[in-house]
mmCIF file of N, CA and C in Angstrom:
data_model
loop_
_atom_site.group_PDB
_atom_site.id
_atom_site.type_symbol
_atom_site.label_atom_id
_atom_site.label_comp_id
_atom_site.label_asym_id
_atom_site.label_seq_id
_atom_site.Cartn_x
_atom_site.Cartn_y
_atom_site.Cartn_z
ATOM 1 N N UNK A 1 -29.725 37.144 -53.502
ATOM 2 C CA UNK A 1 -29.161 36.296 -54.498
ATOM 3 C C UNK A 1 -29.735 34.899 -54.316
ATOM 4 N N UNK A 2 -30.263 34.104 -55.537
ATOM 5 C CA UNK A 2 -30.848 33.070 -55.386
ATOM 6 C C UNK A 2 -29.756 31.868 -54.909
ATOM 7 N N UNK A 3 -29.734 31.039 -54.566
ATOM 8 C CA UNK A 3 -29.010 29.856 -54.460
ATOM 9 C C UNK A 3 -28.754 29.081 -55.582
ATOM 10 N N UNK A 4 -27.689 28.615 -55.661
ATOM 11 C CA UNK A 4 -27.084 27.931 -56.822
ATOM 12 C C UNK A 4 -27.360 26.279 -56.738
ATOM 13 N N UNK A 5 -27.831 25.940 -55.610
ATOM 14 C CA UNK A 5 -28.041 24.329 -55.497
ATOM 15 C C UNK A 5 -28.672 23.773 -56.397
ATOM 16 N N UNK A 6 -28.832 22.578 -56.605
ATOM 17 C CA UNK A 6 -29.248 21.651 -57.647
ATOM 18 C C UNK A 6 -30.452 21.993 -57.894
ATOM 19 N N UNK A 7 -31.533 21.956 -58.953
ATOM 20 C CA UNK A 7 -32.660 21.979 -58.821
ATOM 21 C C UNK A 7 -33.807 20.596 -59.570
ATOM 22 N N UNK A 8 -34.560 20.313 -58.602
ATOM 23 C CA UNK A 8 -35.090 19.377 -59.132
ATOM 24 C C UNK A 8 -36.068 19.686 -60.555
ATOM 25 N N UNK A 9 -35.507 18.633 -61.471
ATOM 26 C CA UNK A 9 -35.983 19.238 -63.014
ATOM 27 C C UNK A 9 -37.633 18.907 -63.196
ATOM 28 N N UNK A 10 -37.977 17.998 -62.392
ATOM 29 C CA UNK A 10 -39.753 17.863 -62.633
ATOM 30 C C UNK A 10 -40.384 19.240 -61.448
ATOM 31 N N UNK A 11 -39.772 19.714 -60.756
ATOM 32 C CA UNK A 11 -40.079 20.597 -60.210
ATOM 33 C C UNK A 11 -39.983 22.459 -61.274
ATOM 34 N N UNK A 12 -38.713 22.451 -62.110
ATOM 35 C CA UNK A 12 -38.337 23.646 -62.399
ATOM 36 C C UNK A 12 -39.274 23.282 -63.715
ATOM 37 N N UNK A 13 -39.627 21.908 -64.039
ATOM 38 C CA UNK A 13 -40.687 21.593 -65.445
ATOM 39 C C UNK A 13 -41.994 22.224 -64.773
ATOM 40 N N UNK A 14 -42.345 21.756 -63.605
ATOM 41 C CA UNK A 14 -43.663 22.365 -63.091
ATOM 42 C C UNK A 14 -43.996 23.720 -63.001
ATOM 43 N N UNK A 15 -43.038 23.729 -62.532
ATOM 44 C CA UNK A 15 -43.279 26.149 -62.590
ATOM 45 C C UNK A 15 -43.442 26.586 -64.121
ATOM 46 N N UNK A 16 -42.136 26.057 -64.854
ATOM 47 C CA UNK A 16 -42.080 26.420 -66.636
ATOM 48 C C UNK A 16 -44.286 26.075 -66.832
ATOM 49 N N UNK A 17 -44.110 24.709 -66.988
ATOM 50 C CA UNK A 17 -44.747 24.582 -67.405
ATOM 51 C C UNK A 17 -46.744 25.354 -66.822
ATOM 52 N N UNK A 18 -46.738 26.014 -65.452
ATOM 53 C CA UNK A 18 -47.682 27.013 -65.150
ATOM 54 C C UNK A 18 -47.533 28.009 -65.355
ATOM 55 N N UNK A 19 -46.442 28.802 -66.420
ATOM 56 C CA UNK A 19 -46.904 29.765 -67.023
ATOM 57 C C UNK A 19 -46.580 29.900 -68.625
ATOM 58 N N UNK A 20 -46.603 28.494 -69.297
ATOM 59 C CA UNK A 20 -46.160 28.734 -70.518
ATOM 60 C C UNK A 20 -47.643 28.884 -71.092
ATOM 61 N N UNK A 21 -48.776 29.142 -70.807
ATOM 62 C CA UNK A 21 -49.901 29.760 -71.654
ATOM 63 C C UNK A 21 -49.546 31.086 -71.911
ATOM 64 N N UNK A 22 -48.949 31.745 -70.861
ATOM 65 C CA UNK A 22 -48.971 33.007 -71.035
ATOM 66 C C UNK A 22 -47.506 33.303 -72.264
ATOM 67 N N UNK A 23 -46.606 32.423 -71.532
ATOM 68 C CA UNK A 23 -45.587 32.485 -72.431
ATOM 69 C C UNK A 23 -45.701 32.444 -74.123
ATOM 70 N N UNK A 24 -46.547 31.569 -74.249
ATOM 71 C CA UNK A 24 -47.305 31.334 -75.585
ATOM 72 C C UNK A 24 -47.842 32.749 -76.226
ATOM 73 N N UNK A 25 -48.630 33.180 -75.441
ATOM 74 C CA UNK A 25 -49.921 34.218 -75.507
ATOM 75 C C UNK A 25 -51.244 33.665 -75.841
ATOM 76 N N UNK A 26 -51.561 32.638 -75.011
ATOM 77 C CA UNK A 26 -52.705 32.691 -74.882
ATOM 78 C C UNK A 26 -53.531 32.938 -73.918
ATOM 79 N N UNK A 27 -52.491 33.569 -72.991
ATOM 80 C CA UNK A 27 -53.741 33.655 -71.805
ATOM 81 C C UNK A 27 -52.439 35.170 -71.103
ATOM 82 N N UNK A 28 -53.707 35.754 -69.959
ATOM 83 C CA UNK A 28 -53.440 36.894 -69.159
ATOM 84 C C UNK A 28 -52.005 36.338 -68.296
ATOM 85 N N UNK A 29 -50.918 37.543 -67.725
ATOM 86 C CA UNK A 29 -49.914 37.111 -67.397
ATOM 87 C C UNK A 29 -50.677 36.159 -65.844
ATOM 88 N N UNK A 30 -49.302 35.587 -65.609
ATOM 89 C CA UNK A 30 -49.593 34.378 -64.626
ATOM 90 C C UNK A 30 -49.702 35.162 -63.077
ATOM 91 N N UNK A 31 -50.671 34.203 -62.134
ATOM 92 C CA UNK A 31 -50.278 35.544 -60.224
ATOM 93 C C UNK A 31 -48.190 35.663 -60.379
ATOM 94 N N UNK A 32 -48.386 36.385 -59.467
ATOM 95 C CA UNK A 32 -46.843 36.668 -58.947
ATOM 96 C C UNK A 32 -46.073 35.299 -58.811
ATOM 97 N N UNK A 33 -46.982 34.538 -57.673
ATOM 98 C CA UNK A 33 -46.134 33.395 -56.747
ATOM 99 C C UNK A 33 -45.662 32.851 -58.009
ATOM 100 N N UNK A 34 -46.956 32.222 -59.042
ATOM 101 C CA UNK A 34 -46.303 30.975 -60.269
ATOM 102 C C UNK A 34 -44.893 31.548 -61.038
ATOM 103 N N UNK A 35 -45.115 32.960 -61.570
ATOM 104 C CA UNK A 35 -44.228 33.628 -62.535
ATOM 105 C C UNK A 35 -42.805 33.951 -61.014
ATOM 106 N N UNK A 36 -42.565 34.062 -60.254
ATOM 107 C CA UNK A 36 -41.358 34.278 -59.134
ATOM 108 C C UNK A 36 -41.012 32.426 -59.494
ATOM 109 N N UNK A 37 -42.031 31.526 -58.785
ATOM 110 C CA UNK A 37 -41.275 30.557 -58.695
ATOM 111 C C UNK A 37 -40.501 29.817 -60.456
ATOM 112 N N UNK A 38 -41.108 30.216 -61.489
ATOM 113 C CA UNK A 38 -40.608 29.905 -62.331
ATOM 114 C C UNK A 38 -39.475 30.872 -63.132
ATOM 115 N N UNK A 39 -39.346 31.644 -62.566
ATOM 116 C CA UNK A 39 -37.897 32.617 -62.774
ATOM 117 C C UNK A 39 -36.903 31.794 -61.774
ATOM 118 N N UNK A 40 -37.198 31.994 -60.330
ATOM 119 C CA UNK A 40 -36.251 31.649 -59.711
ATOM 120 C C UNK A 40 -35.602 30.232 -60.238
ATOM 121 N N UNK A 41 -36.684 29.256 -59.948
ATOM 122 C CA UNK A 41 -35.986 27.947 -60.186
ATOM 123 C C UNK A 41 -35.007 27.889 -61.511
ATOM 124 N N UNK A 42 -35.320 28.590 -62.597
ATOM 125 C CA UNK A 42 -35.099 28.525 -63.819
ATOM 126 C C UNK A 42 -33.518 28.876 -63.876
ATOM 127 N N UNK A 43 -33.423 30.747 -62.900
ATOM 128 C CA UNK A 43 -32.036 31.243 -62.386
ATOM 129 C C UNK A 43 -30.918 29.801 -62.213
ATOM 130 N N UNK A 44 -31.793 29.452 -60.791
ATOM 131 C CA UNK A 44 -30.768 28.063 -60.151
ATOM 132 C C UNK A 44 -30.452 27.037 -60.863
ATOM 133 N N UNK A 45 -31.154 26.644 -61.573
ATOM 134 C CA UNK A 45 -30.913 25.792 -62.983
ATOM 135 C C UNK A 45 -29.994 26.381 -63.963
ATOM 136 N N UNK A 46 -29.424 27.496 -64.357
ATOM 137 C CA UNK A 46 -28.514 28.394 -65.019
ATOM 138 C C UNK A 46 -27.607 27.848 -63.858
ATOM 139 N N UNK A 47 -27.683 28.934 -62.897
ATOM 140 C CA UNK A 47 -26.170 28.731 -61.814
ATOM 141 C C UNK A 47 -25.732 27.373 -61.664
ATOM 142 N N UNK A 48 -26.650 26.183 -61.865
ATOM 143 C CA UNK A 48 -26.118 24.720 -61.099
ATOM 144 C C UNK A 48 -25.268 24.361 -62.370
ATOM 145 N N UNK A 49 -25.920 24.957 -63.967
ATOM 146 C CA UNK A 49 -24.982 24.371 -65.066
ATOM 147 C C UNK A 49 -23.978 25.120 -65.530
ATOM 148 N N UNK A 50 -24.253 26.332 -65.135
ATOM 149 C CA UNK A 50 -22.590 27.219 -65.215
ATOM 150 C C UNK A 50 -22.631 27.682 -63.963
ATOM 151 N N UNK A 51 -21.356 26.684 -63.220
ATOM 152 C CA UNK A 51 -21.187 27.309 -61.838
ATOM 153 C C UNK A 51 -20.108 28.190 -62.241
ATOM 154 N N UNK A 52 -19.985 28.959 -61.482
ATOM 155 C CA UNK A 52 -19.114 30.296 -61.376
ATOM 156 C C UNK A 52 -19.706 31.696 -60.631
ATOM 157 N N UNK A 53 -18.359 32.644 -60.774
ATOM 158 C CA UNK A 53 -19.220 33.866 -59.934
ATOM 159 C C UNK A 53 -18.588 35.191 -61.555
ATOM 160 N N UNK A 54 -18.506 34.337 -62.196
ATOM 161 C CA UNK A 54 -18.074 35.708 -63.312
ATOM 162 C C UNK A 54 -19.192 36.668 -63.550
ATOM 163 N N UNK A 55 -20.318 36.054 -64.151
ATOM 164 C CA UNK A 55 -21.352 36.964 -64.490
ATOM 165 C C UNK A 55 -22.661 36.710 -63.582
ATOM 166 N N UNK A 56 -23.253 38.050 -63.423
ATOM 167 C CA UNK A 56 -24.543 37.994 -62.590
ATOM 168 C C UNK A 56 -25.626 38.007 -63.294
ATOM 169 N N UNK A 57 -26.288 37.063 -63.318
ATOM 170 C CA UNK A 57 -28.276 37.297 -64.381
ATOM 171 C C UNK A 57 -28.691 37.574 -63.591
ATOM 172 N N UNK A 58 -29.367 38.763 -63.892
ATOM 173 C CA UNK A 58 -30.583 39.892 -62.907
ATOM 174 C C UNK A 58 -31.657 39.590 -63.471
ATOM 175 N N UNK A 59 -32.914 39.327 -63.212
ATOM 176 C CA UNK A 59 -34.289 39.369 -63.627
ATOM 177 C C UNK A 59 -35.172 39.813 -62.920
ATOM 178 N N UNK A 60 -35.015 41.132 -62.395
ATOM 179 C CA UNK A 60 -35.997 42.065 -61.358
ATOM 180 C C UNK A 60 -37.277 41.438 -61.875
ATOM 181 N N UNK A 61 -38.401 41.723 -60.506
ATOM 182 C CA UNK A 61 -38.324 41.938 -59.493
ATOM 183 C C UNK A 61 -37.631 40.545 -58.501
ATOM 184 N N UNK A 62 -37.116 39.357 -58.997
ATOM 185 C CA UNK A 62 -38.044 37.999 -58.283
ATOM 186 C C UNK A 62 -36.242 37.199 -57.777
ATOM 187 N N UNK A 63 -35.106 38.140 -59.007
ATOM 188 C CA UNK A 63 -33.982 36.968 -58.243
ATOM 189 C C UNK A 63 -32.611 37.473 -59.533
ATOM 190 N N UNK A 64 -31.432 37.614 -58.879
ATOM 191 C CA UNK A 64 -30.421 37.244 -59.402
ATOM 192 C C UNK A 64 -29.331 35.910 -58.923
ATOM 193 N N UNK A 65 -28.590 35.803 -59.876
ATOM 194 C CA UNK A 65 -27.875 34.931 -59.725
ATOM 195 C C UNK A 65 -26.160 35.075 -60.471
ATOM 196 N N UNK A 66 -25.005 34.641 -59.396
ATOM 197 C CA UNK A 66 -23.733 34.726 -60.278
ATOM 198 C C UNK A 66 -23.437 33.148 -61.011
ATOM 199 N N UNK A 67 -23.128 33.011 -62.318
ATOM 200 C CA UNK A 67 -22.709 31.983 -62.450
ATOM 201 C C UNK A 67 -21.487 31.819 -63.645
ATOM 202 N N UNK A 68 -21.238 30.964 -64.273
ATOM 203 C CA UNK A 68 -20.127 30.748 -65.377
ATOM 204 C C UNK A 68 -18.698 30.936 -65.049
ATOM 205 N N UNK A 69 -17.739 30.083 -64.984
ATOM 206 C CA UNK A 69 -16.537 30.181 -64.461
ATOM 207 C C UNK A 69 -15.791 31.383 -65.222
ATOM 208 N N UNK A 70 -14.341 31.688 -64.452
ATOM 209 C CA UNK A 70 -13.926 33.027 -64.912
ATOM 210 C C UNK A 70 -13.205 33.051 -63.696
ATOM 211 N N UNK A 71 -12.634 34.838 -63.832
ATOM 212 C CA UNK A 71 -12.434 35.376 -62.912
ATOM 213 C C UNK A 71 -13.411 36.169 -62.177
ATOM 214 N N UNK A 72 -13.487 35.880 -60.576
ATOM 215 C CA UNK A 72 -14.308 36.015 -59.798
ATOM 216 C C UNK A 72 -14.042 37.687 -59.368
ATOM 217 N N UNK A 73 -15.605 38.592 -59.155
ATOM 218 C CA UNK A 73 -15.504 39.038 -58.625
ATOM 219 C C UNK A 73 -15.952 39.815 -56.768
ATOM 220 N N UNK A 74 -15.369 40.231 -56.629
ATOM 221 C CA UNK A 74 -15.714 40.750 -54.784
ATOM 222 C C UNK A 74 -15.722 41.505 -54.474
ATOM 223 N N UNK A 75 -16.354 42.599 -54.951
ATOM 224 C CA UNK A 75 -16.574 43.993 -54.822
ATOM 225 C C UNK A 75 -17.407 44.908 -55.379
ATOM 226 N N UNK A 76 -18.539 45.427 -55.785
ATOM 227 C CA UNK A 76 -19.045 46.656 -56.491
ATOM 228 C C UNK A 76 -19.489 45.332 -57.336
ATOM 229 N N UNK A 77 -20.155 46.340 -58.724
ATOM 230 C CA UNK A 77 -20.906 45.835 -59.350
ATOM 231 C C UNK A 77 -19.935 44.672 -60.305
ATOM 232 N N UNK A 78 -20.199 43.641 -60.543
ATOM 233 C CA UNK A 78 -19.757 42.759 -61.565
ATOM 234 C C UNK A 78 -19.360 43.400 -63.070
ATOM 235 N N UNK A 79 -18.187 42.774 -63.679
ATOM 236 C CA UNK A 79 -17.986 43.427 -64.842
ATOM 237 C C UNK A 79 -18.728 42.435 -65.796
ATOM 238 N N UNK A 80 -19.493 41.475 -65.628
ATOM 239 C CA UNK A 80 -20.331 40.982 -66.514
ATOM 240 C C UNK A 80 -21.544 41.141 -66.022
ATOM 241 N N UNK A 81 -22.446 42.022 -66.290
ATOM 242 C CA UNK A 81 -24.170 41.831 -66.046
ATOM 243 C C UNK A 81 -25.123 41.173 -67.370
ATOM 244 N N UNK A 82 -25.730 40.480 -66.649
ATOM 245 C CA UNK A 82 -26.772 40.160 -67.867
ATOM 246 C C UNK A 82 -28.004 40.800 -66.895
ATOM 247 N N UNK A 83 -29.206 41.516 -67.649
ATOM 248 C CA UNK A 83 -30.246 42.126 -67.017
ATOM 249 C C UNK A 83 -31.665 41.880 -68.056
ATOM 250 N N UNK A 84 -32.470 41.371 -67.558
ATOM 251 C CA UNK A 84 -33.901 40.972 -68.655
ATOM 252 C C UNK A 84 -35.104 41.233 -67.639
ATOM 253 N N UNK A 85 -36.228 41.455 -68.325
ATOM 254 C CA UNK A 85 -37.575 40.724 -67.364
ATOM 255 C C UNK A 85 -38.121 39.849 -67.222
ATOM 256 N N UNK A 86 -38.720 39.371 -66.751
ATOM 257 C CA UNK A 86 -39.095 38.161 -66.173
ATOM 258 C C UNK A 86 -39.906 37.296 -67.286
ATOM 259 N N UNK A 87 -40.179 37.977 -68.510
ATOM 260 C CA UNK A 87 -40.943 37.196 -69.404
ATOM 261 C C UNK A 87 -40.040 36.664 -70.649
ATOM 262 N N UNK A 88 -38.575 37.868 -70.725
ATOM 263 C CA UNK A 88 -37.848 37.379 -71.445
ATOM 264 C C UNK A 88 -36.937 36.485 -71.313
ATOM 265 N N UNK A 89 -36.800 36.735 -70.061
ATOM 266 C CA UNK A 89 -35.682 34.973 -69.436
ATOM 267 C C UNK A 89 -36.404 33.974 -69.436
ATOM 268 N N UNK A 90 -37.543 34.042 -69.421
ATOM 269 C CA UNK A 90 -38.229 32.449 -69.269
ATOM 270 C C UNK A 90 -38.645 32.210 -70.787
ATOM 271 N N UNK A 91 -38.754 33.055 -71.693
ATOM 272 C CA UNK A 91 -38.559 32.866 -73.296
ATOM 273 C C UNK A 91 -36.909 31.906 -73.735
ATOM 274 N N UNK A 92 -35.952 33.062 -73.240
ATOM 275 C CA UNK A 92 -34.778 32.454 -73.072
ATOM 276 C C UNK A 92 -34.521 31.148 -72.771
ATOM 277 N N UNK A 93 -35.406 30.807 -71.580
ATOM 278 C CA UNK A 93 -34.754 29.666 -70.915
ATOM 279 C C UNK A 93 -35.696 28.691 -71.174
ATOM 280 N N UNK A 94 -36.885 28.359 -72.130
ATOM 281 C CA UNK A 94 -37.643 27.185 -72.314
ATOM 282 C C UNK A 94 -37.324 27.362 -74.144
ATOM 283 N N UNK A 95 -36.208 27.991 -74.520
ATOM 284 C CA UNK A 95 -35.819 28.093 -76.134
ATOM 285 C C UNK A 95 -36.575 28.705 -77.160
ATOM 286 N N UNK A 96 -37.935 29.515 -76.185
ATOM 287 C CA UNK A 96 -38.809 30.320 -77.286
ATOM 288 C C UNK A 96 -38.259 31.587 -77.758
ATOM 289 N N UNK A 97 -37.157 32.027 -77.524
ATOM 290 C CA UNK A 97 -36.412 33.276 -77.771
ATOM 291 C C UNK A 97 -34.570 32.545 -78.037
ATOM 292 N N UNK A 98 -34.329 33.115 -79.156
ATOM 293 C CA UNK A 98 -32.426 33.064 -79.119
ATOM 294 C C UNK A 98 -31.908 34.150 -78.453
ATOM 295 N N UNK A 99 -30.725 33.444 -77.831
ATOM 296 C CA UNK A 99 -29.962 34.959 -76.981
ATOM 297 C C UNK A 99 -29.622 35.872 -77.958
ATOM 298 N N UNK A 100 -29.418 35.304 -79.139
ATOM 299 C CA UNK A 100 -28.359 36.861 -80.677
ATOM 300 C C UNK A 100 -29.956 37.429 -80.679
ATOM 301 N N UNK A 101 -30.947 37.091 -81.193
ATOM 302 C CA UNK A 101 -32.213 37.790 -81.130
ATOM 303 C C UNK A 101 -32.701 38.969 -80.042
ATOM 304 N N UNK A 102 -32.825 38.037 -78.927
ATOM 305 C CA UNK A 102 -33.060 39.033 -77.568
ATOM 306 C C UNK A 102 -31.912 40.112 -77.455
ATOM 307 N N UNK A 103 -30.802 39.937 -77.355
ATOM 308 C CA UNK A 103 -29.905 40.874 -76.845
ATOM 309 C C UNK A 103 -29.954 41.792 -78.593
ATOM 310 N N UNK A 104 -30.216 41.345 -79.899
ATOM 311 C CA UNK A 104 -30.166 42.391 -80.461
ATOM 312 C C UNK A 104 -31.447 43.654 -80.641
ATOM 313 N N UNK A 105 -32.684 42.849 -80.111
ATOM 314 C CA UNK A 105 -34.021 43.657 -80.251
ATOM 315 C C UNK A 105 -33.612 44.451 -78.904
ATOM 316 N N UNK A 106 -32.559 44.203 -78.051
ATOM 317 C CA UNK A 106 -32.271 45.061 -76.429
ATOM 318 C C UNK A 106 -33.595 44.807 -75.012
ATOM 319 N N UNK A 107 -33.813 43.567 -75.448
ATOM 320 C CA UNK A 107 -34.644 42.869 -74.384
ATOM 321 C C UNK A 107 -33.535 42.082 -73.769
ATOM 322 N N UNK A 108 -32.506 42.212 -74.106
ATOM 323 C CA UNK A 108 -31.569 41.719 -72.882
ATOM 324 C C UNK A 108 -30.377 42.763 -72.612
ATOM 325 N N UNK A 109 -30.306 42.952 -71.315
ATOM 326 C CA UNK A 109 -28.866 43.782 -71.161
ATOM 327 C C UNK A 109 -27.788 43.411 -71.212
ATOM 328 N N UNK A 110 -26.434 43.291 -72.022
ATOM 329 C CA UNK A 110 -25.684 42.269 -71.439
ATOM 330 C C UNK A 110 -24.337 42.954 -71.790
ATOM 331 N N UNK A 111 -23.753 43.284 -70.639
ATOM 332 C CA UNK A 111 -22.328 44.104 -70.418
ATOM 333 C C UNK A 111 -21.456 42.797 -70.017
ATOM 334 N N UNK A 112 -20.417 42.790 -71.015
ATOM 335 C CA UNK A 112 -18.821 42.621 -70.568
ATOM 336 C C UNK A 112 -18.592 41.223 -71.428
ATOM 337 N N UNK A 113 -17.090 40.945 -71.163
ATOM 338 C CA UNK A 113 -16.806 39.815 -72.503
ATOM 339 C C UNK A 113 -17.240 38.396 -72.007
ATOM 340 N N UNK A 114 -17.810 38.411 -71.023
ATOM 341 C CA UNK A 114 -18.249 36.957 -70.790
ATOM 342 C C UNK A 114 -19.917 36.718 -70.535
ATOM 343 N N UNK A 115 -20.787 38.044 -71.216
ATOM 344 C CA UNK A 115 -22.055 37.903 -70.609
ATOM 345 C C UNK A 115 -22.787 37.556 -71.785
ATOM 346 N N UNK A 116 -22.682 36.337 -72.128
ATOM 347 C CA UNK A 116 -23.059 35.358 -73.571
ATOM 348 C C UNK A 116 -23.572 34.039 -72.555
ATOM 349 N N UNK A 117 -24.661 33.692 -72.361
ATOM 350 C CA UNK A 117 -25.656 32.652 -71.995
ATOM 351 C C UNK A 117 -25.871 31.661 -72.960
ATOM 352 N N UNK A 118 -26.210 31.627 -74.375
ATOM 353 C CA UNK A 118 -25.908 30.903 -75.125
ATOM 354 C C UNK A 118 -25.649 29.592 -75.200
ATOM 355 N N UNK A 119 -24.308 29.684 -74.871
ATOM 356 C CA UNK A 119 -24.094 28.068 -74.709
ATOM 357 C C UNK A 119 -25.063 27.245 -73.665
ATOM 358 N N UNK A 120 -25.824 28.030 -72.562
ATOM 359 C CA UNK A 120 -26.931 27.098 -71.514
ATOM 360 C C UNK A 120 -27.822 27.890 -71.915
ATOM 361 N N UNK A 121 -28.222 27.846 -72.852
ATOM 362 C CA UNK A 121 -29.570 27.962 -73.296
ATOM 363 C C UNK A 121 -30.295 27.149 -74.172
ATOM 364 N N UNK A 122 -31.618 26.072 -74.015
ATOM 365 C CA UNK A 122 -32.345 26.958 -73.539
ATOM 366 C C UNK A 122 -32.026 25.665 -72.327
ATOM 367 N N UNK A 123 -32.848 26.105 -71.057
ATOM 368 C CA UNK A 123 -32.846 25.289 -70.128
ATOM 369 C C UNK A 123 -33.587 23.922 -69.907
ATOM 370 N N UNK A 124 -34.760 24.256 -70.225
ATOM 371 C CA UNK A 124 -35.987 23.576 -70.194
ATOM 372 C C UNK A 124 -37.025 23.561 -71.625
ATOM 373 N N UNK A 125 -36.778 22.572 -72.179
ATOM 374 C CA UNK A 125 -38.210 22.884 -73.389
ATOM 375 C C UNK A 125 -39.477 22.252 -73.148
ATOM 376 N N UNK A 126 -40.661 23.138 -73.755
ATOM 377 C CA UNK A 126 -41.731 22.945 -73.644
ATOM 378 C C UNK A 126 -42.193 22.002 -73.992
#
């Protein structure tokens, strides 16, 4: 689970911004390290603005995170999952994708009554 601490925003701009060619489509996907560090930071930037442990964002392979206040859970799987890949959360999260869009084409998974991102979206614009 990634860490929820603050994240520095010219830092989480720097990762966004080394793989938004690809994000675009103009260029081949980004190495691993750039596309991990710009998921992760992006995650912690979600968790630092909705702190909470209600819902978990999964973005295999590189990081989840619990955030958005609620009732907490401590046991087994969360009754809110949000689940995407790594190209659609960072669509999500620099505002090149709407969450009603993504979750209706089913590029986003999103189980239970509180797994609506929406309101912190997008994170970072290009």
């Amino acid at each position: 689970m990634a860490s929820s601490r603050s994240v520095d925003p010219g830092q989480l701009r720097a990762a966004v911004l080394a793989v938004s060619p690809w994000l675009q489509g103009g260029e081949p996907a980004p190495a691993r390290p750039e596309l991990a560090a710009a998921v992760r930071l992006s995650l912690r930037a979600l968790a630092a603005d909705a702190p909470g442990r209600t819902v978990e964002v999964r973005v295999p392979p590189f990081a989840a995170v619990q955030c958005v206040e609620g009732p907490r859970h401590t046991r087994g799987t969360p009754p809110n999952v949000i689940e995407t890949d790594p190209r659609t959360w960072l669509e999500l999260a620099t505002g090149q994708l709407d969450w009603t869009t993504a979750v209706a084409a089913g590029r986003v998974s999103a189980s239970g009554t509180r797994a609506d991102l929406s309101h912190w979206l997008p994170l970072v614009r290009l």
